[in-house]
Amino acid sequence: MSSKCDLLFGTLPEFVYKCGESDRIAAVFDHEKITFTFTDVKKEMDTLAAGLLSIGLRPQDRILICGSNTAHFFICALACARANLIFSLMSPNFANAEQLKYALVKGEFRAIICFPANREVEFLNNLLNELSPELMYSVKGRLCSKVLPKLTHVIMAEEEHKHAGTFTLSEIYGRSNREKVDKLPDFTTWDTHKLVALQFTSGISTSAKLVGLTHYQLLNGCNAIVKAIGFTDSNCICCALPLFKMPIFSFLGLIPFIANTQVIYPSPSPLPKFLFESIKKFQ
């Protein structure tokens, strides 16, 4: 899985599986009181991946994940990679409906997973209803929108809020079973240069554009930092950066599987209020 020049070859699920039998802690989401061992991550990744493919999504479909530093946001990205879905990460705090529309249309996303935003309850669901009133009476997985022609699947991570036309994340998990997990795509046959993610540029001087990223690029983006700083399995990193930024996901989301380094996420906020409490607790 590596060469003499220390470059990594393989895929994201391959590296998760490599650590998948370990009961060591991979990630802690302090505010949510959720701790994932490497075994937990593998199981959660497989379960959600099988669930996503059971609702009509197909390998190489594009899926936009809008969220912050939460346990299931972390798992969603890995699950998409496991299911051979192409994922993109964004903040859920869009300025307005037009900004969300631009992202969905530009990326030609077939699905969106919506985590809570800071602004209001059901913020993303409200923006989607504003863009596509059809969502309020459509069949789950069969959205037919004039404004968002590619979008068919809307998945809400706000479990207590259920609407016609939308799945909840727990529903997706519930549709998985051992047989479906066993039928997941065989990642051992994939090329390391296979497309796995899409990243929007900042869009400061011009409209945001999409850049494709491969397994090789994400893995070696992390590996370069690991080698430069010297992270090992004896280290623990406390994250105060937004996981929806692809370079941050590449580094902190993948470092447990590359260097066996534990990562602590104090709270969903990218600038966590209780950062130093978490540092003190886990140092």
Short mmCIF file of C-alpha atoms in Angstrom, two decimals:
data_model
loop_
_atom_site.label_atom_id
_atom_site.label_comp_id
_atom_site.label_asym_id
_atom_site.label_seq_id
_atom_site.Cartn_x
_atom_site.Cartn_y
_atom_site.Cartn_z
CA MET A 1 0.00 0.00 0.00
CA SER A 2 3.03 2.25 -0.08
CA SER A 3 6.24 2.58 -2.07
CA LYS A 4 9.86 3.37 -1.28
CA CYS A 5 9.15 7.09 -1.78
CA ASP A 6 6.50 6.91 0.98
CA LEU A 7 3.56 7.68 -1.27
CA LEU A 8 0.37 5.83 -0.40
CA PHE A 9 -1.59 3.76 -2.89
CA GLY A 10 -5.02 2.33 -2.29
CA THR A 11 -8.48 3.66 -1.49
CA LEU A 12 -10.21 5.25 1.48
CA PRO A 13 -12.20 2.12 2.41
CA GLU A 14 -9.05 0.01 2.04
CA PHE A 15 -7.30 2.07 4.72
CA VAL A 16 -10.35 1.95 7.01
CA TYR A 17 -10.47 -1.84 6.61
CA LYS A 18 -6.76 -2.11 7.33
CA CYS A 19 -7.48 -0.82 10.86
CA GLY A 20 -10.96 -2.33 11.08
CA GLU A 21 -10.26 -5.06 13.62
CA SER A 22 -8.66 -2.74 16.18
CA ASP A 23 -10.44 -1.78 19.39
CA ARG A 24 -8.25 1.31 19.75
CA ILE A 25 -10.09 4.64 19.73
CA ALA A 26 -10.06 6.37 16.35
CA ALA A 27 -12.26 9.42 16.96
CA VAL A 28 -14.10 11.06 19.84
CA PHE A 29 -17.00 13.48 19.43
CA ASP A 30 -16.91 14.99 22.90
CA HIS A 31 -20.08 17.12 22.82
CA GLU A 32 -22.14 14.21 21.46
CA LYS A 33 -20.51 11.75 23.89
CA ILE A 34 -19.74 9.41 20.99
CA THR A 35 -16.52 7.41 20.81
CA PHE A 36 -15.61 5.37 17.74
CA THR A 37 -13.07 2.58 17.82
CA PHE A 38 -11.58 1.57 14.49
CA THR A 39 -13.95 -1.41 14.50
CA ASP A 40 -16.90 0.93 15.09
CA VAL A 41 -15.91 3.14 12.16
CA LYS A 42 -15.70 0.18 9.80
CA LYS A 43 -19.08 -1.14 10.92
CA GLU A 44 -20.79 2.26 10.72
CA MET A 45 -19.24 2.95 7.32
CA ASP A 46 -20.39 -0.38 5.88
CA THR A 47 -23.89 -0.11 7.35
CA LEU A 48 -24.53 3.38 6.03
CA ALA A 49 -22.96 2.59 2.65
CA ALA A 50 -25.31 -0.36 2.17
CA GLY A 51 -28.24 1.78 3.27
CA LEU A 52 -27.42 4.49 0.75
CA LEU A 53 -27.30 2.00 -2.11
CA SER A 54 -30.60 0.44 -0.95
CA ILE A 55 -32.62 3.61 -1.62
CA GLY A 56 -31.90 3.77 -5.31
CA LEU A 57 -28.55 5.54 -5.41
CA ARG A 58 -26.01 3.96 -7.73
CA PRO A 59 -22.19 3.85 -7.73
CA GLN A 60 -20.69 7.07 -9.11
CA ASP A 61 -23.79 9.12 -8.24
CA ARG A 62 -22.87 12.45 -6.69
CA ILE A 63 -23.93 13.29 -3.14
CA LEU A 64 -23.60 16.61 -1.29
CA ILE A 65 -23.09 16.36 2.48
CA CYS A 66 -23.84 19.60 4.36
CA GLY A 67 -22.82 19.55 8.00
CA SER A 68 -20.25 20.30 10.67
CA ASN A 69 -17.99 18.39 13.06
CA THR A 70 -20.41 15.65 14.11
CA ALA A 71 -20.01 11.90 14.32
CA HIS A 72 -22.41 11.06 11.53
CA PHE A 73 -21.08 13.77 9.22
CA PHE A 74 -17.68 12.07 9.55
CA ILE A 75 -19.19 8.64 8.86
CA CYS A 76 -21.24 9.90 5.89
CA ALA A 77 -18.13 10.85 3.90
CA LEU A 78 -16.49 7.48 4.54
CA ALA A 79 -19.73 5.65 3.73
CA CYS A 80 -20.02 7.43 0.40
CA ALA A 81 -16.48 6.41 -0.46
CA ARG A 82 -17.28 2.81 0.55
CA ALA A 83 -20.40 2.78 -1.65
CA ASN A 84 -18.48 4.19 -4.63
CA LEU A 85 -20.49 7.41 -4.43
CA ILE A 86 -18.74 10.69 -5.23
CA PHE A 87 -19.14 13.04 -2.27
CA SER A 88 -18.70 16.74 -1.66
CA LEU A 89 -18.63 18.51 1.71
CA MET A 90 -20.09 21.93 2.47
CA SER A 91 -21.16 24.04 5.42
CA PRO A 92 -24.91 23.85 6.11
CA ASN A 93 -25.00 27.61 6.72
CA PHE A 94 -25.82 28.84 3.22
CA ALA A 95 -26.46 32.56 2.84
CA ASN A 96 -29.68 31.96 0.92
CA ALA A 97 -31.55 29.50 -1.28
CA GLU A 98 -29.77 30.68 -4.42
CA GLN A 99 -26.39 29.70 -2.97
CA LEU A 100 -27.67 26.19 -2.26
CA LYS A 101 -29.19 26.02 -5.74
CA TYR A 102 -25.86 26.97 -7.32
CA ALA A 103 -24.06 24.20 -5.44
CA LEU A 104 -26.62 21.52 -6.30
CA VAL A 105 -26.92 22.46 -9.97
CA LYS A 106 -23.19 23.03 -10.49
CA GLY A 107 -22.28 19.72 -8.89
CA GLU A 108 -25.10 17.80 -10.58
CA PHE A 109 -25.80 16.12 -7.23
CA ARG A 110 -28.36 13.36 -7.15
CA ALA A 111 -28.61 13.37 -3.36
CA ILE A 112 -28.09 15.72 -0.43
CA ILE A 113 -27.61 14.87 3.25
CA CYS A 114 -28.68 17.77 5.46
CA PHE A 115 -27.29 18.23 8.97
CA PRO A 116 -28.50 21.00 11.31
CA ALA A 117 -27.37 24.55 10.58
CA ASN A 118 -26.62 27.27 13.12
CA ARG A 119 -29.32 29.61 11.90
CA GLU A 120 -32.65 27.86 12.54
CA VAL A 121 -34.29 24.47 12.90
CA GLU A 122 -34.79 22.71 9.54
CA PHE A 123 -32.87 25.47 7.77
CA LEU A 124 -31.78 23.36 4.80
CA ASN A 125 -35.18 21.71 4.45
CA ASN A 126 -36.77 25.17 4.29
CA LEU A 127 -34.31 26.28 1.60
CA LEU A 128 -35.01 23.13 -0.42
CA ASN A 129 -38.77 23.67 -0.15
CA GLU A 130 -38.27 27.25 -1.32
CA LEU A 131 -36.34 26.03 -4.34
CA SER A 132 -38.50 23.00 -5.06
CA PRO A 133 -42.02 23.03 -3.61
CA GLU A 134 -42.42 19.63 -5.29
CA LEU A 135 -40.46 18.17 -2.36
CA MET A 136 -43.44 18.64 -0.05
CA TYR A 137 -45.54 16.08 -1.93
CA SER A 138 -43.00 13.92 -3.76
CA VAL A 139 -42.27 10.26 -3.10
CA LYS A 140 -39.02 9.60 -1.25
CA GLY A 141 -36.17 9.17 -3.70
CA ARG A 142 -38.27 10.38 -6.61
CA LEU A 143 -38.08 14.14 -6.41
CA CYS A 144 -38.76 15.64 -9.83
CA SER A 145 -37.75 19.29 -9.60
CA LYS A 146 -37.78 21.84 -12.39
CA VAL A 147 -35.15 23.94 -10.62
CA LEU A 148 -32.96 21.04 -9.43
CA PRO A 149 -33.34 18.49 -12.24
CA LYS A 150 -30.62 16.09 -11.05
CA LEU A 151 -31.69 15.96 -7.38
CA THR A 152 -33.84 12.95 -6.48
CA HIS A 153 -32.89 12.06 -2.89
CA VAL A 154 -33.08 14.32 0.19
CA ILE A 155 -31.83 12.90 3.49
CA MET A 156 -32.38 14.79 6.75
CA ALA A 157 -30.14 14.20 9.77
CA GLU A 158 -32.57 16.12 12.02
CA GLU A 159 -34.31 12.95 13.13
CA GLU A 160 -37.25 14.54 14.92
CA HIS A 161 -38.35 16.38 11.79
CA LYS A 162 -39.93 14.16 9.15
CA HIS A 163 -41.41 15.35 5.88
CA ALA A 164 -42.91 13.88 2.75
CA GLY A 165 -40.25 13.41 0.12
CA THR A 166 -37.34 13.16 2.56
CA PHE A 167 -35.55 10.27 4.23
CA THR A 168 -34.09 10.53 7.71
CA LEU A 169 -30.56 9.32 8.29
CA SER A 170 -31.82 6.66 10.70
CA GLU A 171 -34.07 5.32 7.92
CA ILE A 172 -31.02 4.86 5.73
CA TYR A 173 -29.23 2.95 8.47
CA GLY A 174 -32.37 0.87 9.01
CA ARG A 175 -32.47 -0.27 5.40
CA SER A 176 -29.10 -1.94 5.71
CA ASN A 177 -28.52 -5.59 6.57
CA ARG A 178 -25.75 -8.18 6.45
CA GLU A 179 -26.69 -9.34 2.96
CA LYS A 180 -26.58 -5.79 1.57
CA VAL A 181 -23.24 -5.11 3.25
CA ASP A 182 -21.84 -8.29 1.69
CA LYS A 183 -22.93 -7.00 -1.74
CA LEU A 184 -21.17 -3.64 -1.44
CA PRO A 185 -18.79 -2.77 -4.30
CA ASP A 186 -15.43 -4.55 -4.16
CA PHE A 187 -13.01 -1.72 -3.43
CA THR A 188 -10.00 -4.02 -3.83
CA THR A 189 -10.49 -3.78 -7.61
CA TRP A 190 -10.50 0.04 -7.67
CA ASP A 191 -7.64 2.16 -8.94
CA THR A 192 -6.09 4.56 -6.43
CA HIS A 193 -6.61 7.35 -8.99
CA LYS A 194 -10.36 6.77 -9.04
CA LEU A 195 -12.49 9.89 -8.44
CA VAL A 196 -13.93 9.91 -4.92
CA ALA A 197 -14.76 13.54 -4.06
CA LEU A 198 -15.55 16.98 -5.43
CA GLN A 199 -14.33 20.20 -3.84
CA PHE A 200 -15.73 23.67 -4.52
CA THR A 201 -13.15 26.43 -4.87
CA SER A 202 -13.54 29.45 -2.59
CA GLY A 203 -15.30 31.55 -5.22
CA ILE A 204 -13.87 34.84 -3.92
CA SER A 205 -12.76 36.40 -7.20
CA THR A 206 -15.15 34.44 -9.43
CA SER A 207 -17.94 31.90 -9.15
CA ALA A 208 -17.00 28.75 -7.25
CA LYS A 209 -15.81 25.90 -9.44
CA LEU A 210 -15.56 22.17 -8.82
CA VAL A 211 -12.31 20.25 -8.56
CA GLY A 212 -12.25 16.46 -8.69
CA LEU A 213 -10.20 14.57 -6.08
CA THR A 214 -9.05 10.97 -6.14
CA HIS A 215 -8.41 8.47 -3.37
CA TYR A 216 -4.69 8.91 -4.05
CA GLN A 217 -4.88 12.69 -3.59
CA LEU A 218 -6.84 12.58 -0.33
CA LEU A 219 -4.66 9.86 1.18
CA ASN A 220 -1.39 11.52 0.25
CA GLY A 221 -2.60 14.96 1.32
CA CYS A 222 -2.90 13.49 4.79
CA ASN A 223 0.30 11.46 4.51
CA ALA A 224 2.35 14.54 3.61
CA ILE A 225 1.33 16.22 6.89
CA VAL A 226 1.91 13.02 8.87
CA LYS A 227 5.45 12.75 7.51
CA ALA A 228 6.23 16.46 7.90
CA ILE A 229 5.14 16.66 11.54
CA GLY A 230 5.80 13.08 12.58
CA PHE A 231 2.40 12.00 13.88
CA THR A 232 2.22 8.50 15.36
CA ASP A 233 -0.20 6.29 17.24
CA SER A 234 0.95 7.88 20.50
CA ASN A 235 -0.42 11.29 19.48
CA CYS A 236 -3.88 12.78 19.96
CA ILE A 237 -5.17 15.76 17.95
CA CYS A 238 -7.94 18.11 19.08
CA CYS A 239 -9.81 19.56 16.10
CA ALA A 240 -10.88 23.21 16.04
CA LEU A 241 -11.23 23.35 12.25
CA PRO A 242 -14.29 22.75 10.04
CA LEU A 243 -14.44 19.18 8.76
CA PHE A 244 -16.52 20.32 5.77
CA LYS A 245 -13.36 21.86 4.29
CA MET A 246 -11.93 19.09 2.13
CA PRO A 247 -8.27 19.69 3.12
CA ILE A 248 -9.32 19.38 6.78
CA PHE A 249 -11.24 16.18 6.08
CA SER A 250 -8.28 14.81 4.14
CA PHE A 251 -6.00 15.49 7.13
CA LEU A 252 -8.06 14.98 10.29
CA GLY A 253 -10.70 12.68 8.86
CA LEU A 254 -8.13 10.24 7.48
CA ILE A 255 -5.19 10.48 9.90
CA PRO A 256 -6.58 7.77 12.23
CA PHE A 257 -6.33 5.28 9.36
CA ILE A 258 -2.91 6.41 8.14
CA ALA A 259 -1.02 7.07 11.38
CA ASN A 260 -3.36 5.51 13.99
CA THR A 261 -3.57 8.98 15.52
CA GLN A 262 -6.65 9.66 17.65
CA VAL A 263 -8.72 12.75 16.81
CA ILE A 264 -10.94 14.62 19.28
CA TYR A 265 -13.81 16.80 18.04
CA PRO A 266 -14.88 19.03 20.97
CA SER A 267 -18.19 20.18 19.46
CA PRO A 268 -19.98 20.59 16.12
CA SER A 269 -18.89 24.23 15.89
CA PRO A 270 -15.74 24.77 13.79
CA LEU A 271 -14.48 27.06 16.57
CA PRO A 272 -15.59 25.02 19.57
CA LYS A 273 -16.48 26.87 22.72
CA PHE A 274 -15.15 24.07 24.90
CA LEU A 275 -11.93 23.43 22.98
CA PHE A 276 -9.60 23.73 25.96
CA GLU A 277 -11.85 21.61 28.18
CA SER A 278 -11.59 18.81 25.63
CA ILE A 279 -7.83 19.26 25.38
CA LYS A 280 -7.53 18.97 29.16
CA LYS A 281 -9.82 15.94 29.27
CA PHE A 282 -8.03 13.92 26.58
CA GLN A 283 -4.41 15.05 26.79
#
